[in-house]
Amino acid sequence: MKKHRILGAVAAAGVVALLATGCGRGGTAEPAASDGAQEPGGSGQIVGVAMPTQQSERWIADGDNVRSQLEALGYSVDLQYANDDIPTQVSQIENMISSGAEALIIASIDGTTLTDVLAQAGDAGIPVIAYDRLINGSPNVDYYTTFDNFQVGVQQATSLLTGMGVVDENGERTDEAGPLNVELFAGSPDDNNATFFWDGAMSVLEPLIEEGVLEVPSGQTEFEQAAILRWLPETAQERMENILTVIGDTELDGVLSPYDGLSIGIISALTSGGYSTDALPVITGQDAEVGSVQSIIAGEQYSTIFKDTRLLAEQAVAMVDSILNGEEPEVNDTETYDNGDHIVPSYLLESTIVTVDNYEEVLIDSEYYEESDLS
Ligand code: GAL
C-alpha cells in the first residue's frame, strides 16, 4: 500500500524530494570515539570535505560518515554540499583552503572543473583525496578511494539478466533465447564513474545484443544517447517517456538503470505510460537508497547495487589520517584510474547486488538500515 503512495507522490513532486527526505539513517555511522576509547590523532586539524548534493540520501550518508569518523579521530571538519552547482563547489573548496584546511576530501560534481582550485591546494601543500568520483585533469590529486566501478556496471547488467531469466542465480546462461526488449540508461557524462558503470554493463550486454537475445527497440545504444546529465531523475523520466512514444506498443522486458534516482524517474514514466506496478520491466539501480529498497520490496524495481558508504568513508578518513601523520596510505590499485595527468593510487571497495531475496541480509543484518526504515 505504502509503496503506491510513495511512488505516486514521487511522480507528482518531480521525483527528487523522496531521495532527499531519507526516512532512514542511510547507513550513517555513529561517532565512534565519544567514550574516549579511541586515541585522537587529529588534534583539531581542519579537514575540508566537499560533497556534491543533498538531493540524494547517499551523499548525505557519505558526508555524515566522513565527518563523524574524522571527528572521532580528533579532526575538525568543514563539510560542504554544493547543490550540484560547479561554481559553488569551486568556491567552497577555495574557502576551505583559505580557512586553513590541512587536507581535502572531494566528491566532485564535474570531475574536470577543479584544476585551478586544486592548483591552489597544491601550492599550499594540502593533500587531496578524490572521494568516490575521480577528479580529472589535475596533477593535484593524491589518492582516490571508490568502489570497483567497472564491476558495479557488470553487476547491474548481470542482475538485469537474472531478472529477465537470461542467466540463472549461478550466473549461467539459461535457454532463454529472447529476443527480449531492453532500454539502456547511463549516468552523468561529466562523472568519471558513469563511463565505468556503462563499460562494465556493456561488457555483459553487448555480446547478447549481437547474438539477438537482447534488442534495444529505440536503437539508442551509445553512451551519449543514454547519458543523463547530473544524474537527474526528472531527465531520466523525460527520456523514458520519449522512448515510450517512439517505440509505441513494443513491450519492454528490462531497463538498465545505473542509479536508484534514475530508476524512480524511469518507473514514473513507465507507470504513466500504461505499465501496471506489478508488471514492470526488470529495472536495475545503484546505491540502495531507502525509496528504492522499498520499491524492490514492493516488487517494482528489481535490483540495486549496495555500496557501503561507511566503508568508503573509513578509507577516505584512513587516507587523510595516514598522510597527516606522515605515513603512506594503503592502496590496492595503482593501474586503473588515470586522471589524464597521472595514475591516481586508489583503494577500491567491493559492491553487492541487492534484490528482494537478500536485502535483509545485506542491508539490515549489516545495520546499514533498520527494518523500520524500510517499511
Ligand atoms: C556516482 C556514484 C553513484 C551514484 C551516482 C549519482 O558517482 O558513484 O553511487 O551515487 O553518482 O549520485
Coordinates of C-alpha atoms and ligand atoms in Angstrom, one line a residue:
M1 CA 0.0 0.0 0.0
K2 CA 2.6 2.4 1.2
K3 CA 4.6 1.9 -2.0
H4 CA 1.8 3.2 -4.2
R5 CA 1.5 6.3 -2.1
I6 CA 5.3 6.8 -2.2
L7 CA 5.6 6.4 -5.9
G8 CA 2.5 8.5 -6.6
A9 CA 3.9 11.2 -4.5
V10 CA 7.3 11.0 -6.2
A11 CA 5.8 11.3 -9.7
A12 CA 3.8 14.3 -8.5
A13 CA 6.7 16.0 -6.7
G14 CA 9.2 15.8 -9.6
V15 CA 10.9 12.8 -8.1
V16 CA 13.8 14.2 -6.1
A17 CA 12.1 15.0 -2.9
L18 CA 11.9 11.4 -1.7
L19 CA 15.5 10.9 -2.2
A20 CA 16.3 13.8 0.0
T21 CA 13.9 13.1 2.8
G22 CA 15.5 9.9 3.7
C23 CA 13.3 8.2 6.2
G24 CA 16.2 6.0 7.3
R25 CA 19.6 6.6 8.7
G26 CA 21.1 5.9 5.3
G27 CA 23.8 3.9 7.0
T28 CA 25.1 6.8 9.0
A29 CA 27.7 5.6 11.4
E30 CA 27.6 6.9 15.0
P31 CA 30.7 8.8 16.1
A32 CA 32.9 6.2 17.5
A33 CA 35.1 7.9 20.0
S34 CA 32.8 9.7 22.3
D35 CA 33.7 7.3 25.0
G36 CA 37.3 8.3 24.6
A37 CA 38.3 4.7 23.7
Q38 CA 40.0 5.8 20.5
E39 CA 43.2 7.7 20.6
P40 CA 42.6 11.0 18.7
G41 CA 45.3 11.6 16.2
G42 CA 43.9 14.8 14.7
S43 CA 44.3 17.3 17.5
G44 CA 41.9 19.8 15.9
Q45 CA 43.5 19.9 12.4
I46 CA 40.8 21.0 9.9
V47 CA 39.8 18.6 7.1
G48 CA 37.6 20.1 4.3
V49 CA 35.0 17.7 2.9
A50 CA 33.3 18.7 -0.3
M51 CA 30.2 16.8 -1.3
P52 CA 28.1 17.3 -4.5
T53 CA 24.5 17.4 -3.4
Q54 CA 22.0 16.7 -0.7
Q55 CA 19.3 15.7 -3.2
S56 CA 20.4 12.1 -2.8
E57 CA 20.5 10.2 0.5
R58 CA 23.7 8.5 -0.3
W59 CA 25.7 11.7 -0.3
I60 CA 24.2 12.8 3.0
A61 CA 25.2 9.5 4.5
D62 CA 28.7 9.8 3.0
G63 CA 29.1 13.3 4.4
D64 CA 27.8 12.2 7.9
N65 CA 30.0 9.2 7.9
V66 CA 33.2 11.0 6.9
R67 CA 32.5 13.8 9.4
S68 CA 31.8 11.5 12.4
Q69 CA 34.8 9.3 11.7
L70 CA 37.1 12.3 11.3
E71 CA 35.8 13.9 14.5
A72 CA 36.2 10.6 16.3
L73 CA 39.9 10.9 15.5
G74 CA 40.1 14.4 16.8
Y75 CA 39.9 16.4 13.5
S76 CA 37.7 19.4 12.9
V77 CA 35.6 19.0 9.9
D78 CA 34.4 21.6 7.3
L79 CA 31.7 19.7 5.4
Q80 CA 30.0 21.5 2.5
Y81 CA 27.4 20.4 0.0
A82 CA 27.3 22.3 -3.4
N83 CA 23.7 21.7 -4.6
D84 CA 25.2 20.1 -7.7
D85 CA 26.4 23.6 -8.8
I86 CA 30.0 23.6 -10.1
P87 CA 30.9 27.3 -9.2
T88 CA 29.5 26.7 -5.7
Q89 CA 31.8 23.7 -5.2
V90 CA 34.8 25.6 -6.5
S91 CA 34.2 28.4 -4.1
Q92 CA 33.6 26.1 -1.2
I93 CA 36.9 24.4 -1.8
E94 CA 38.6 27.9 -2.1
N95 CA 37.1 28.8 1.2
M96 CA 38.4 25.5 2.8
I97 CA 41.9 26.3 1.6
S98 CA 41.9 29.9 2.8
S99 CA 40.4 29.0 6.2
G100 CA 43.2 26.6 6.9
A101 CA 42.2 23.1 5.8
E102 CA 45.1 20.7 6.1
A103 CA 43.6 18.0 3.8
L104 CA 40.7 17.9 1.4
I105 CA 38.3 15.1 0.6
I106 CA 36.3 15.8 -2.5
A107 CA 33.4 14.1 -4.2
S108 CA 33.3 16.2 -7.4
I109 CA 30.3 17.3 -9.4
D110 CA 32.1 17.6 -12.7
G111 CA 35.4 15.8 -12.5
T112 CA 37.1 18.2 -14.9
T113 CA 36.4 21.6 -13.3
L114 CA 38.6 21.6 -10.3
T115 CA 42.1 22.1 -11.8
D116 CA 42.5 25.7 -10.9
V117 CA 41.3 25.5 -7.3
L118 CA 43.3 22.3 -6.8
A119 CA 46.4 24.2 -8.0
Q120 CA 45.9 26.4 -5.0
A121 CA 45.7 23.4 -2.8
G122 CA 48.9 22.1 -4.4
D123 CA 50.7 25.4 -3.8
A124 CA 49.7 25.3 -0.2
G125 CA 50.8 21.7 0.2
I126 CA 47.3 20.4 1.0
P127 CA 46.8 16.8 0.1
V128 CA 43.7 16.0 -1.9
I129 CA 41.7 12.7 -1.8
A130 CA 39.2 12.1 -4.6
Y131 CA 36.1 10.5 -3.0
D132 CA 34.0 8.1 -5.0
R133 CA 34.4 10.1 -8.2
L134 CA 37.8 10.6 -9.8
I135 CA 38.9 14.2 -10.3
N136 CA 40.3 14.5 -13.9
G137 CA 43.0 16.6 -15.4
S138 CA 44.6 17.9 -12.2
P139 CA 48.2 17.0 -11.0
N140 CA 47.0 17.8 -7.5
V141 CA 45.0 14.6 -6.8
D142 CA 47.0 12.5 -4.4
Y143 CA 44.8 9.5 -3.7
Y144 CA 41.4 8.1 -4.8
T145 CA 39.0 5.9 -2.9
T146 CA 36.0 4.4 -4.6
F147 CA 34.2 1.1 -5.4
D148 CA 35.2 -1.1 -8.3
N149 CA 33.1 0.9 -10.7
F150 CA 33.5 -1.3 -13.8
Q151 CA 32.4 -4.2 -11.6
V152 CA 29.4 -2.2 -10.4
G153 CA 28.3 -2.0 -14.1
V154 CA 28.9 -5.7 -14.5
Q155 CA 26.7 -6.4 -11.5
Q156 CA 23.9 -4.1 -12.8
A157 CA 23.9 -5.9 -16.2
T158 CA 24.1 -9.3 -14.5
S159 CA 21.1 -8.6 -12.3
L160 CA 19.2 -7.3 -15.3
L161 CA 19.8 -10.6 -17.0
T162 CA 19.0 -12.6 -13.9
G163 CA 15.7 -10.7 -13.5
M164 CA 14.8 -11.5 -17.1
G165 CA 15.8 -15.1 -16.7
V166 CA 18.7 -15.0 -19.2
V167 CA 21.1 -16.2 -16.6
D168 CA 20.4 -18.2 -13.5
E169 CA 21.4 -17.5 -9.9
N170 CA 24.8 -19.1 -10.6
G171 CA 25.4 -16.7 -13.4
E172 CA 25.0 -19.4 -16.0
R173 CA 23.1 -18.8 -19.3
T174 CA 19.6 -20.4 -19.4
D175 CA 17.9 -21.5 -22.6
E176 CA 16.1 -18.1 -22.8
A177 CA 16.9 -17.1 -26.3
G178 CA 14.9 -13.9 -26.5
P179 CA 14.5 -11.6 -28.2
L180 CA 14.0 -9.5 -25.1
N181 CA 13.4 -5.8 -25.3
V182 CA 15.7 -3.6 -23.1
E183 CA 16.4 0.1 -22.9
L184 CA 19.7 1.4 -21.6
F185 CA 20.4 4.4 -19.3
A186 CA 23.8 5.8 -18.3
G187 CA 24.9 8.3 -15.7
S188 CA 26.1 11.9 -15.9
P189 CA 28.7 12.3 -18.7
D190 CA 30.8 14.6 -16.5
D191 CA 31.1 12.0 -13.8
N192 CA 34.1 9.7 -14.5
N193 CA 32.2 6.8 -12.8
A194 CA 29.4 6.9 -15.4
T195 CA 31.6 5.5 -18.2
F196 CA 33.0 2.8 -15.9
F197 CA 29.4 1.7 -15.0
W198 CA 28.4 1.8 -18.7
D199 CA 31.5 -0.1 -19.9
G200 CA 31.1 -2.7 -17.2
A201 CA 27.4 -3.2 -18.1
M202 CA 28.0 -3.2 -21.8
S203 CA 30.8 -5.8 -21.5
V204 CA 28.0 -8.1 -20.4
L205 CA 25.1 -6.9 -22.6
E206 CA 26.8 -6.2 -25.9
P207 CA 27.5 -9.8 -26.8
L208 CA 23.9 -10.6 -26.1
I209 CA 22.7 -7.7 -28.2
E210 CA 24.9 -9.0 -31.0
E211 CA 23.5 -12.5 -30.6
G212 CA 20.0 -11.2 -30.8
V213 CA 19.0 -12.4 -27.3
L214 CA 18.5 -8.7 -26.4
E215 CA 17.1 -6.0 -28.6
V216 CA 17.1 -2.2 -27.9
P217 CA 13.9 -1.0 -29.5
S218 CA 14.8 2.7 -29.5
G219 CA 18.1 1.8 -31.2
Q220 CA 19.9 4.0 -28.7
T221 CA 22.9 2.0 -27.7
E222 CA 25.6 4.7 -27.4
F223 CA 26.7 6.2 -24.1
E224 CA 26.0 9.7 -25.4
Q225 CA 22.4 8.8 -26.2
A226 CA 21.8 7.0 -22.9
A227 CA 23.6 9.5 -20.6
I228 CA 21.6 11.6 -18.1
L229 CA 23.3 14.9 -17.2
R230 CA 23.8 15.4 -13.4
W231 CA 22.0 12.1 -12.7
L232 CA 18.7 13.9 -12.6
P233 CA 15.6 11.7 -12.1
E234 CA 13.4 14.0 -14.0
T235 CA 15.7 13.9 -17.0
A236 CA 15.6 10.1 -16.9
Q237 CA 11.8 10.2 -16.7
E238 CA 11.6 12.5 -19.7
R239 CA 13.9 10.3 -21.8
M240 CA 11.9 7.2 -20.8
E241 CA 8.7 9.0 -21.8
N242 CA 10.2 9.9 -25.2
I243 CA 11.4 6.3 -25.8
L244 CA 7.9 5.0 -25.0
T245 CA 6.5 7.4 -27.6
V246 CA 9.0 6.3 -30.2
I247 CA 8.6 2.5 -29.6
G248 CA 4.8 2.5 -29.4
D249 CA 3.3 -0.8 -28.4
T250 CA 6.6 -2.6 -28.1
E251 CA 6.7 -4.0 -24.6
L252 CA 9.8 -3.7 -22.5
D253 CA 11.3 -6.6 -20.6
G254 CA 14.1 -4.7 -18.9
V255 CA 15.7 -1.3 -18.3
L256 CA 19.3 -0.9 -17.4
S257 CA 19.4 2.0 -14.9
P258 CA 22.8 2.9 -13.3
Y259 CA 21.3 4.7 -10.2
D260 CA 18.3 4.5 -8.0
G261 CA 17.3 8.1 -8.6
L262 CA 17.1 7.4 -12.3
S263 CA 15.1 4.2 -11.7
I264 CA 12.5 6.2 -9.8
G265 CA 12.1 8.6 -12.8
I266 CA 12.0 5.6 -15.2
I267 CA 9.3 3.8 -13.1
S268 CA 7.2 7.0 -13.1
A269 CA 7.4 7.2 -16.9
L270 CA 6.5 3.6 -17.3
T271 CA 3.5 3.7 -14.9
S272 CA 2.2 6.9 -16.5
G273 CA 2.9 5.2 -19.9
G274 CA 0.5 2.3 -19.1
Y275 CA 2.6 -0.3 -17.3
S276 CA 1.0 -1.5 -14.1
T277 CA 3.2 -1.6 -11.0
D278 CA 3.0 -5.4 -10.8
A279 CA 4.1 -5.9 -14.4
L280 CA 7.0 -3.5 -14.8
P281 CA 10.1 -4.5 -16.8
V282 CA 13.1 -5.6 -14.8
I283 CA 14.7 -2.4 -13.6
T284 CA 18.2 -2.1 -12.0
G285 CA 19.7 0.7 -9.9
Q286 CA 22.5 1.7 -7.6
D287 CA 23.0 3.0 -4.0
A288 CA 20.3 1.1 -2.1
E289 CA 18.5 4.3 -1.3
V290 CA 15.5 3.9 1.0
G291 CA 12.8 4.7 -1.5
S292 CA 14.3 2.2 -4.0
V293 CA 14.7 -0.6 -1.5
Q294 CA 11.1 -0.1 -0.6
S295 CA 10.3 -0.3 -4.3
I296 CA 12.3 -3.5 -4.5
I297 CA 10.4 -4.9 -1.6
A298 CA 7.1 -3.9 -3.3
G299 CA 8.2 -5.8 -6.4
E300 CA 8.6 -2.7 -8.7
Q301 CA 12.3 -2.0 -9.0
Y302 CA 14.2 -5.3 -9.4
S303 CA 17.6 -4.7 -8.1
T304 CA 20.1 -2.1 -6.8
I305 CA 23.8 -2.2 -6.0
F306 CA 24.8 -1.7 -2.4
K307 CA 27.9 0.4 -1.8
D308 CA 28.6 0.6 1.9
T309 CA 29.2 4.3 2.4
R310 CA 30.5 3.6 5.9
L311 CA 33.4 1.7 4.4
L312 CA 34.1 4.3 1.8
A313 CA 34.2 7.0 4.5
E314 CA 36.5 4.7 6.5
Q315 CA 39.0 4.5 3.6
A316 CA 39.0 8.2 3.0
V317 CA 39.5 9.0 6.6
A318 CA 42.3 6.5 6.9
M319 CA 44.0 8.0 3.9
V320 CA 43.8 11.5 5.4
D321 CA 44.9 10.3 8.8
S322 CA 47.9 8.5 7.3
I323 CA 49.0 11.4 5.2
L324 CA 48.7 13.9 8.1
N325 CA 50.7 11.5 10.3
G326 CA 53.5 11.3 7.7
E327 CA 52.6 7.7 6.6
E328 CA 51.8 6.2 3.2
P329 CA 48.1 5.5 2.8
E330 CA 47.1 1.9 2.0
V331 CA 46.0 1.4 -1.7
N332 CA 45.0 -1.7 -3.6
D333 CA 45.0 -0.4 -7.2
T334 CA 47.8 1.6 -9.0
E335 CA 46.7 0.9 -12.6
T336 CA 43.1 1.7 -13.3
Y337 CA 42.4 5.3 -12.6
D338 CA 44.3 7.6 -14.9
N339 CA 43.0 11.1 -14.5
G340 CA 44.7 12.4 -17.7
D341 CA 47.7 13.7 -15.7
H342 CA 48.8 10.7 -13.7
I343 CA 47.5 7.4 -12.5
V344 CA 46.0 8.1 -9.1
P345 CA 46.8 5.5 -6.5
S346 CA 43.4 4.1 -5.4
Y347 CA 41.7 2.0 -2.8
L348 CA 38.7 0.1 -4.4
L349 CA 35.9 -1.5 -2.4
E350 CA 33.5 -4.2 -3.4
S351 CA 29.8 -3.7 -4.1
T352 CA 26.9 -6.1 -3.7
I353 CA 23.8 -6.8 -5.8
V354 CA 20.6 -6.4 -3.8
T355 CA 17.2 -7.9 -4.7
V356 CA 14.2 -8.8 -2.6
D357 CA 15.9 -12.1 -1.9
N358 CA 18.9 -10.7 0.0
Y359 CA 18.1 -7.2 1.2
E360 CA 17.5 -8.2 4.8
E361 CA 20.9 -10.0 5.0
V362 CA 22.8 -7.3 3.1
L363 CA 21.2 -4.1 4.4
I364 CA 19.6 -4.9 7.8
D365 CA 21.9 -7.6 9.2
S366 CA 24.8 -5.2 8.5
E367 CA 22.9 -2.4 10.3
Y368 CA 23.0 -0.2 7.3
Y369 CA 19.3 0.2 7.8
E370 CA 16.8 -0.9 10.4
E371 CA 13.8 -2.9 9.3
S372 CA 11.6 0.1 10.3
D373 CA 13.5 2.4 7.9
L374 CA 12.2 0.3 5.0
S375 CA 8.5 0.0 5.8
Ligands
GAL1 C1 28.1 8.3 -8.8 C2 28.1 7.3 -7.7 C3 26.9 6.5 -7.6 C4 25.7 7.4 -7.6 C5 25.7 8.5 -8.6 C6 24.6 9.5 -8.5 O1 29.2 9.0 -9.0 O2 29.3 6.5 -7.8 O3 26.9 5.7 -6.5 O4 25.5 8.0 -6.3 O5 27.0 9.1 -8.6 O6 24.8 10.2 -7.3

